[in-house]
């Protein structure tokens, strides 16, 4: 004790380290060999002497055992000498301690996967290590590994009924998702407008040749799908965190608008499914009050995915994905007097989906216009506090009517006259610095802010929209409602089934 008290802290640590090292070395020397019927390396042998010493009767009894050459290393078969420990294993890995550590590694994979230290690419590398890893990762660990990974990559999958989700392994679910690109989207199968038009013409000519009369299409068979065979999986993320996960069956009440038999051909409205969320406990978004007096998502950019699953064979197709616009669309502002909030919406930047022409879609033509593809949009409806722009709506219309009256006699084609939208944008530009709008900013701060500076909104509805795009030979195009005669009897179920059949095949 007296000795250790006189030593400095650094010397004490050094002495402890040396003592521990010596103790480990003593243990290794005392138990460096154990009796096990296995193989051991023959050290210090020259490769040129392998054949000469293969059966050397002058050696000890252990050395008389036959030796085998593996990858340039001599090993003795049947020897009882195997090192129990080693200071540094070489590539041969014959130390029992190292073998025990390797055998423990598969059980650690679920832990590091849950902590997001590894992903699917890393799992693929690990499965190539040896047969033990391959079997554990690909076959034996669906619940431990792939279930955990599916919760990270596809949360809406776990909002499906368990009896449906358990029909196939989670690894297969993720594989189907990775192959679920909508036809015509990826670079490998994208067709230009001219190429698609030529392909569509050839298919339509062949289809017309199959008709019973000249210029008549053959009968269209009913779709094999029914709405109950479809499941829509919706996910919205804020960064890496999932804020909305929803699974909706095609037979649910909110989805019936897509599958009505009697669709009005002149209905200008889009096919829109209104999906209800919990208004009080829905996901909360942090809002930013812009200088123009309206709320935005600020620096946040949400990301959405919508997948369609065919429950008869679990074929999966991505219908839309993309990032959100930061600004709300105030064209749909609704003021709820009961809770003093406004309902606004924003859209996700969904890609243009152009389908590859098929024997089904080439029916959808009237000679000039022809089906080109579908457009799917997801629009969240957000309940927000009343913004200064909303609170000042009466003042805005007063100023707008005054502007119209002053310029009522001016030619409509005069570039100096602003449209209604341009006038409103110009009026509210940098409104926070204009004294006439100060009262609206103060009221919004008092009524809707938290701690006088933070604003929050709640998503309470999702609008899922499907539109059908037709283009013409003159280069123009338009969205057409399924009730129009140009569809030639083709229903939405026909189109979805056709696209699912094409998904993942190219």
XYZ file of C-alpha atoms in Angstrom:
506
model
C 0.000 0.000 0.000
C 2.823 2.382 0.868
C 4.453 1.656 -2.472
C 1.341 2.335 -4.515
C 0.578 5.536 -2.653
C 3.997 6.911 -3.593
C 3.569 6.099 -7.287
C 2.125 8.612 -9.700
C -1.179 7.808 -11.429
C 0.505 7.178 -14.775
C 2.997 4.704 -13.268
C 0.205 2.942 -11.417
C -1.733 2.430 -14.633
C 1.398 1.191 -16.375
C 2.100 -1.300 -13.610
C -1.485 -2.556 -13.654
C -1.342 -3.009 -17.408
C 1.909 -4.970 -17.236
C 0.535 -7.133 -14.439
C -2.602 -7.966 -16.417
C -0.566 -8.740 -19.546
C 1.701 -11.084 -17.593
C -1.312 -12.828 -16.034
C -2.896 -13.447 -19.457
C 0.424 -14.744 -20.809
C 0.768 -17.150 -17.877
C -2.733 -18.473 -18.469
C -2.006 -18.962 -22.173
C 1.195 -20.863 -21.379
C -0.523 -23.122 -18.855
C -3.420 -24.001 -21.163
C -2.010 -23.478 -24.629
C -2.854 -27.044 -25.643
C -6.020 -29.117 -25.153
C -6.886 -32.614 -26.232
C -9.241 -32.433 -29.208
C -9.407 -34.838 -32.230
C -8.983 -32.253 -34.941
C -6.267 -30.714 -37.132
C -3.280 -28.526 -36.315
C -0.848 -26.503 -38.335
C 2.657 -27.743 -38.800
C 4.801 -24.663 -38.275
C 8.173 -23.948 -39.819
C 7.935 -26.325 -42.757
C 9.223 -25.352 -46.166
C 6.802 -25.833 -49.047
C 9.504 -27.640 -51.062
C 9.846 -30.290 -48.327
C 6.132 -31.180 -48.089
C 6.267 -34.307 -50.242
C 9.527 -35.427 -48.680
C 8.184 -35.263 -45.139
C 4.729 -36.569 -45.884
C 5.498 -39.829 -44.047
C 8.650 -39.273 -42.066
C 9.123 -42.293 -39.729
C 11.994 -40.646 -37.894
C 9.615 -38.113 -36.316
C 7.565 -38.656 -33.176
C 4.373 -40.689 -33.173
C 2.257 -37.541 -33.628
C 4.281 -36.608 -36.678
C 3.713 -40.028 -38.251
C 0.091 -39.132 -38.919
C -0.596 -38.269 -42.576
C -0.391 -34.613 -43.521
C -2.407 -32.741 -46.130
C -1.529 -29.651 -48.163
C -4.335 -27.036 -48.130
C -3.759 -23.684 -49.820
C -0.007 -23.912 -49.328
C -0.199 -24.819 -45.602
C 0.687 -28.210 -44.136
C -1.735 -29.576 -41.558
C -1.656 -32.840 -39.642
C -4.854 -34.876 -39.691
C -5.918 -36.502 -36.443
C -3.532 -34.764 -34.080
C -4.750 -34.020 -30.597
C -2.892 -30.728 -30.339
C -4.974 -27.603 -30.989
C -4.216 -24.199 -29.516
C -6.915 -23.133 -27.094
C -5.988 -19.479 -27.429
C -3.778 -17.418 -29.645
C -2.398 -13.914 -29.492
C -3.255 -13.191 -33.134
C -5.092 -15.599 -35.392
C -3.851 -15.910 -38.932
C -6.041 -16.567 -41.946
C -6.246 -20.272 -41.045
C -8.557 -19.566 -38.034
C -7.812 -22.769 -36.117
C -7.844 -21.155 -32.699
C -10.851 -22.463 -30.761
C -11.417 -19.119 -29.055
C -11.675 -17.333 -32.400
C -13.996 -20.022 -33.746
C -16.274 -19.485 -30.741
C -16.343 -15.760 -31.415
C -17.215 -16.292 -35.078
C -20.031 -18.669 -34.143
C -21.497 -15.966 -31.871
C -21.582 -13.296 -34.583
C -24.950 -14.255 -36.197
C -26.707 -13.743 -32.861
C -25.323 -10.194 -32.734
C -26.669 -9.197 -36.175
C -30.244 -8.418 -34.976
C -28.838 -6.119 -32.273
C -26.743 -4.000 -34.624
C -29.591 -4.017 -37.151
C -32.057 -2.636 -34.585
C -29.561 0.113 -33.798
C -29.384 0.963 -37.556
C -25.643 0.240 -37.725
C -26.109 -1.988 -40.787
C -28.591 -2.178 -43.667
C -29.652 -4.486 -46.478
C -26.386 -4.083 -48.407
C -24.374 -5.061 -45.343
C -26.611 -8.084 -44.800
C -25.901 -9.166 -48.354
C -22.158 -8.970 -47.696
C -22.482 -10.929 -44.444
C -24.521 -13.672 -46.097
C -21.550 -14.326 -48.412
C -19.116 -14.990 -45.552
C -19.903 -18.697 -45.219
C -22.771 -21.167 -45.228
C -23.564 -20.559 -41.565
C -24.090 -16.839 -42.156
C -25.975 -17.420 -45.395
C -28.411 -19.867 -43.801
C -28.947 -17.709 -40.735
C -29.558 -14.487 -42.673
C -31.557 -15.887 -45.597
C -33.589 -18.648 -43.936
C -33.506 -18.886 -40.150
C -33.815 -15.255 -39.072
C -36.942 -13.879 -40.728
C -38.421 -12.698 -37.436
C -35.132 -11.533 -35.920
C -33.588 -9.723 -38.907
C -36.039 -9.125 -41.723
C -38.962 -8.205 -39.505
C -36.823 -5.530 -37.848
C -35.608 -4.278 -41.209
C -39.161 -4.171 -42.585
C -40.258 -1.997 -39.656
C -37.567 0.501 -40.642
C -38.051 0.383 -44.418
C -41.808 -0.228 -44.721
C -43.754 0.665 -41.540
C -47.179 0.521 -43.214
C -46.650 -3.203 -43.791
C -47.302 -3.719 -40.067
C -50.654 -1.934 -40.246
C -51.950 -4.744 -42.459
C -53.891 -7.570 -40.793
C -51.486 -10.137 -39.368
C -53.115 -13.012 -41.216
C -52.271 -11.320 -44.531
C -48.787 -10.155 -43.553
C -47.759 -13.606 -42.294
C -48.553 -15.349 -45.580
C -45.024 -14.742 -46.908
C -41.690 -14.082 -45.111
C -40.660 -10.498 -44.388
C -37.613 -11.002 -46.571
C -39.951 -11.728 -49.495
C -42.049 -8.631 -48.713
C -38.947 -6.436 -48.937
C -37.824 -8.183 -52.101
C -41.210 -7.542 -53.724
C -41.009 -3.888 -52.683
C -37.538 -3.469 -54.183
C -38.782 -4.857 -57.523
C -42.016 -2.847 -57.525
C -41.071 -0.131 -60.026
C -43.977 0.999 -62.154
C -43.429 0.116 -65.844
C -42.044 2.976 -67.902
C -40.350 4.732 -64.980
C -36.858 3.254 -64.771
C -34.182 4.149 -67.284
C -34.108 0.600 -68.639
C -37.748 0.538 -69.757
C -38.473 4.249 -70.383
C -39.986 4.965 -73.799
C -39.966 8.313 -75.542
C -43.197 9.785 -76.858
C -42.426 8.908 -80.481
C -41.285 5.378 -79.669
C -44.344 4.756 -77.480
C -46.666 6.054 -80.203
C -45.180 3.687 -82.797
C -45.371 0.746 -80.422
C -48.973 1.604 -79.544
C -49.944 1.794 -83.233
C -48.466 -1.659 -83.992
C -50.297 -3.213 -81.037
C -53.588 -1.568 -81.946
C -53.339 -2.731 -85.570
C -52.744 -6.267 -84.340
C -55.679 -5.979 -81.937
C -58.011 -4.734 -84.679
C -57.018 -7.691 -86.848
C -58.372 -9.965 -84.113
C -61.862 -8.437 -84.227
C -64.802 -10.234 -85.806
C -65.384 -7.260 -88.120
C -63.039 -4.870 -89.843
C -62.128 -1.968 -87.583
C -63.765 -3.569 -84.562
C -61.950 -4.471 -81.357
C -62.321 -7.980 -79.953
C -64.439 -8.351 -76.777
C -62.816 -7.236 -73.548
C -62.732 -9.878 -70.821
C -63.653 -8.763 -67.277
C -60.730 -8.118 -64.909
C -59.753 -11.004 -62.685
C -59.179 -8.548 -59.842
C -61.805 -7.297 -57.424
C -61.277 -4.323 -55.076
C -60.852 -6.673 -52.105
C -57.725 -8.114 -53.793
C -55.897 -4.773 -53.522
C -54.140 -3.165 -50.586
C -52.797 0.406 -50.631
C -49.824 1.002 -48.305
C -49.083 4.659 -47.497
C -46.024 5.961 -45.634
C -45.002 9.553 -44.881
C -41.596 10.267 -43.345
C -40.098 13.280 -41.615
C -36.431 12.581 -42.207
C -35.837 9.001 -41.059
C -38.878 8.981 -38.770
C -42.207 7.619 -39.969
C -45.075 9.944 -39.028
C -47.921 8.284 -40.958
C -48.294 4.597 -41.840
C -51.574 3.372 -43.231
C -52.824 0.228 -44.977
C -56.159 0.570 -46.805
C -57.943 -2.246 -48.560
C -59.523 -1.586 -51.935
C -62.919 -2.627 -50.585
C -62.849 -0.010 -47.795
C -65.528 2.645 -47.975
C -63.102 5.495 -48.697
C -61.651 3.667 -51.735
C -64.934 2.843 -53.458
C -64.735 6.049 -55.490
C -62.041 4.371 -57.613
C -64.141 1.351 -58.501
C -67.619 2.739 -59.184
C -69.241 1.125 -62.210
C -71.233 4.188 -63.270
C -68.727 7.012 -63.564
C -69.930 10.333 -64.936
C -67.930 11.070 -68.124
C -68.314 14.831 -67.663
C -67.270 14.924 -64.017
C -64.384 17.412 -63.892
C -63.294 16.264 -60.418
C -60.388 13.884 -60.028
C -60.853 10.416 -58.658
C -60.052 11.166 -55.025
C -60.155 8.895 -51.990
C -60.478 10.800 -48.709
C -58.630 8.880 -46.003
C -59.445 9.930 -42.442
C -56.861 10.154 -39.675
C -57.339 10.991 -36.007
C -57.882 14.761 -35.937
C -56.803 15.188 -32.326
C -53.940 12.717 -32.208
C -52.697 12.875 -35.792
C -49.042 13.587 -36.602
C -47.880 17.066 -35.614
C -45.814 19.262 -37.912
C -43.652 22.174 -36.879
C -44.618 25.252 -38.911
C -42.743 28.380 -39.872
C -44.448 31.747 -40.256
C -43.172 33.299 -43.483
C -42.698 37.022 -44.037
C -45.681 36.886 -46.401
C -48.018 36.007 -43.522
C -48.596 32.347 -44.406
C -47.329 29.145 -42.825
C -44.810 26.886 -44.502
C -43.136 23.613 -43.573
C -39.951 25.595 -43.088
C -36.792 23.601 -43.522
C -38.684 20.326 -43.193
C -39.230 18.253 -46.296
C -41.508 15.280 -45.900
C -41.224 12.178 -48.064
C -44.056 9.865 -49.124
C -44.421 6.407 -50.640
C -47.607 4.748 -51.887
C -47.445 1.064 -52.836
C -50.159 -1.161 -54.245
C -50.147 -4.861 -53.293
C -52.104 -7.552 -55.113
C -53.126 -9.944 -52.362
C -53.595 -12.929 -54.669
C -49.848 -13.260 -55.280
C -48.403 -10.328 -53.229
C -47.074 -8.591 -56.331
C -46.138 -5.036 -55.342
C -46.099 -1.806 -57.364
C -44.925 1.674 -56.406
C -47.688 4.108 -57.362
C -45.971 7.318 -56.276
C -43.090 8.621 -54.197
C -41.526 12.021 -53.712
C -40.719 14.961 -51.464
C -43.145 17.618 -50.329
C -43.412 21.198 -51.414
C -42.610 23.517 -48.521
C -45.498 25.935 -49.101
C -49.138 25.198 -48.377
C -51.773 25.635 -51.053
C -54.172 28.281 -49.779
C -56.673 27.702 -52.556
C -58.310 25.108 -50.279
C -58.238 27.130 -47.064
C -61.233 26.375 -44.862
C -61.732 28.111 -41.542
C -63.129 25.940 -38.769
C -64.904 28.319 -36.395
C -65.349 25.658 -33.721
C -61.634 25.279 -32.908
C -60.336 28.497 -34.552
C -58.145 26.633 -37.047
C -57.638 26.610 -40.794
C -57.412 23.609 -43.083
C -54.676 23.843 -45.687
C -52.937 21.296 -47.907
C -49.639 20.608 -49.610
C -48.599 18.221 -52.361
C -45.731 15.814 -52.873
C -43.555 16.103 -55.954
C -44.603 12.895 -57.639
C -42.808 11.708 -60.793
C -44.525 11.439 -64.175
C -45.521 7.834 -64.743
C -45.790 6.811 -68.378
C -46.869 3.254 -68.974
C -45.459 0.997 -71.655
C -48.158 0.347 -74.310
C -49.868 -3.035 -73.949
C -52.677 -4.927 -75.661
C -55.028 -3.491 -73.037
C -53.989 0.168 -73.024
C -53.864 0.417 -76.829
C -57.666 -0.027 -76.735
C -57.923 3.340 -75.000
C -57.812 5.571 -78.054
C -60.129 7.467 -80.385
C -57.667 7.832 -83.224
C -56.196 11.164 -82.131
C -55.732 10.790 -78.376
C -54.321 7.674 -76.731
C -53.602 6.561 -73.170
C -50.104 7.457 -72.011
C -50.005 6.723 -68.280
C -51.337 7.487 -64.812
C -50.595 10.235 -62.335
C -50.983 9.505 -58.605
C -50.869 12.261 -56.007
C -51.004 12.191 -52.225
C -52.212 15.398 -50.558
C -52.245 15.755 -46.753
C -54.838 18.109 -45.238
C -53.346 19.998 -42.299
C -55.157 21.770 -39.489
C -53.154 24.897 -38.616
C -53.689 27.990 -36.457
C -55.144 30.933 -38.331
C -52.287 32.696 -40.106
C -51.984 36.461 -40.630
C -52.876 35.884 -44.284
C -56.047 34.070 -43.226
C -56.940 36.625 -40.553
C -56.495 39.441 -43.060
C -58.655 37.891 -45.786
C -61.410 40.512 -45.477
C -58.874 43.315 -45.728
C -57.282 41.580 -48.737
C -60.583 41.416 -50.648
C -61.342 45.032 -49.755
C -58.051 46.114 -51.319
C -58.600 43.807 -54.309
C -62.078 45.230 -55.050
C -60.666 48.728 -54.757
C -57.952 47.851 -57.265
C -60.526 46.376 -59.663
C -62.651 49.524 -59.454
C -59.726 51.804 -60.241
C -58.672 49.699 -63.222
C -62.146 48.746 -64.446
C -61.807 50.806 -67.649
C -58.333 49.560 -68.521
C -57.888 47.129 -71.397
C -57.702 43.559 -70.101
C -54.654 42.979 -72.272
C -52.720 45.817 -70.653
C -49.621 44.264 -69.084
C -49.587 46.886 -66.356
C -52.803 45.494 -64.854
C -52.230 42.707 -62.357
C -54.373 39.606 -62.159
C -56.140 38.880 -58.877
C -53.443 36.412 -57.837
C -50.622 38.738 -58.798
C -52.197 41.619 -56.873
C -52.625 39.496 -53.713
C -49.043 38.216 -53.919
C -47.763 41.745 -54.378
C -49.927 43.025 -51.507
C -48.639 40.448 -49.015
C -45.011 40.449 -50.113
C -42.864 41.089 -47.020
C -46.090 41.831 -45.098
C -44.377 41.452 -41.709
C -42.620 44.795 -42.275
C -45.762 46.696 -43.319
C -47.631 48.539 -40.519
C -51.051 47.849 -42.045
C -50.589 44.085 -41.450
C -49.078 44.297 -37.947
C -52.412 43.660 -36.218
C -52.876 40.365 -38.115
C -49.407 39.140 -37.133
C -50.009 40.081 -33.499
C -53.382 38.314 -33.442
C -51.894 35.157 -34.981
C -49.152 35.192 -32.355
C -51.597 35.573 -29.477
C -54.148 33.011 -30.681
C -52.087 30.273 -32.299
C -48.476 30.302 -31.125
C -46.843 28.257 -28.385
C -44.612 30.353 -26.115
C -45.114 33.251 -28.479
C -42.880 31.887 -31.254
C -43.645 28.258 -32.220
C -46.531 27.124 -34.433
C -47.784 23.584 -35.022
C -50.218 21.852 -37.349
C -51.877 18.427 -37.396
C -52.481 16.173 -40.411
C -56.032 14.836 -40.157
C -56.860 13.678 -43.729
C -55.066 12.285 -46.743
C -56.350 12.734 -50.290
C -55.248 10.002 -52.708
C -55.834 11.051 -56.323
C -55.535 9.066 -59.543
C -55.555 10.734 -62.961
C -55.267 9.244 -66.443
C -53.162 11.070 -69.009
C -53.870 10.941 -72.739
C -51.602 12.485 -75.377
C -52.272 13.258 -79.024
C -50.324 13.358 -82.261
C -50.034 17.151 -82.098
C -47.990 16.919 -78.903
C -50.699 18.129 -76.517
C -52.292 16.083 -73.774
C -54.928 16.142 -71.084
C -56.316 14.205 -68.137
C -59.444 12.230 -69.000
C -62.023 10.792 -66.601
C -62.560 6.998 -66.775
C -66.243 7.498 -67.648
C -65.263 8.922 -71.051
C -65.954 6.800 -74.137
C -62.266 6.970 -75.086
C -61.638 4.295 -72.420
C -63.555 1.793 -74.628
C -64.888 -0.098 -71.629
C -61.523 -0.363 -69.861
C -61.961 0.089 -66.099
C -59.507 1.150 -63.397
C -59.275 -2.477 -62.271
C -58.251 -3.441 -65.811
C -55.489 -0.809 -65.817
C -54.157 -1.648 -62.338
C -54.115 -5.357 -63.114
C -52.301 -4.721 -66.385
C -49.648 -2.587 -64.677
C -49.167 -5.098 -61.873
C -48.588 -7.809 -64.460
C -45.923 -5.618 -66.091
C -44.221 -4.552 -62.841
C -40.858 -6.197 -62.243
C -40.936 -8.094 -65.545
C -38.523 -5.853 -67.452
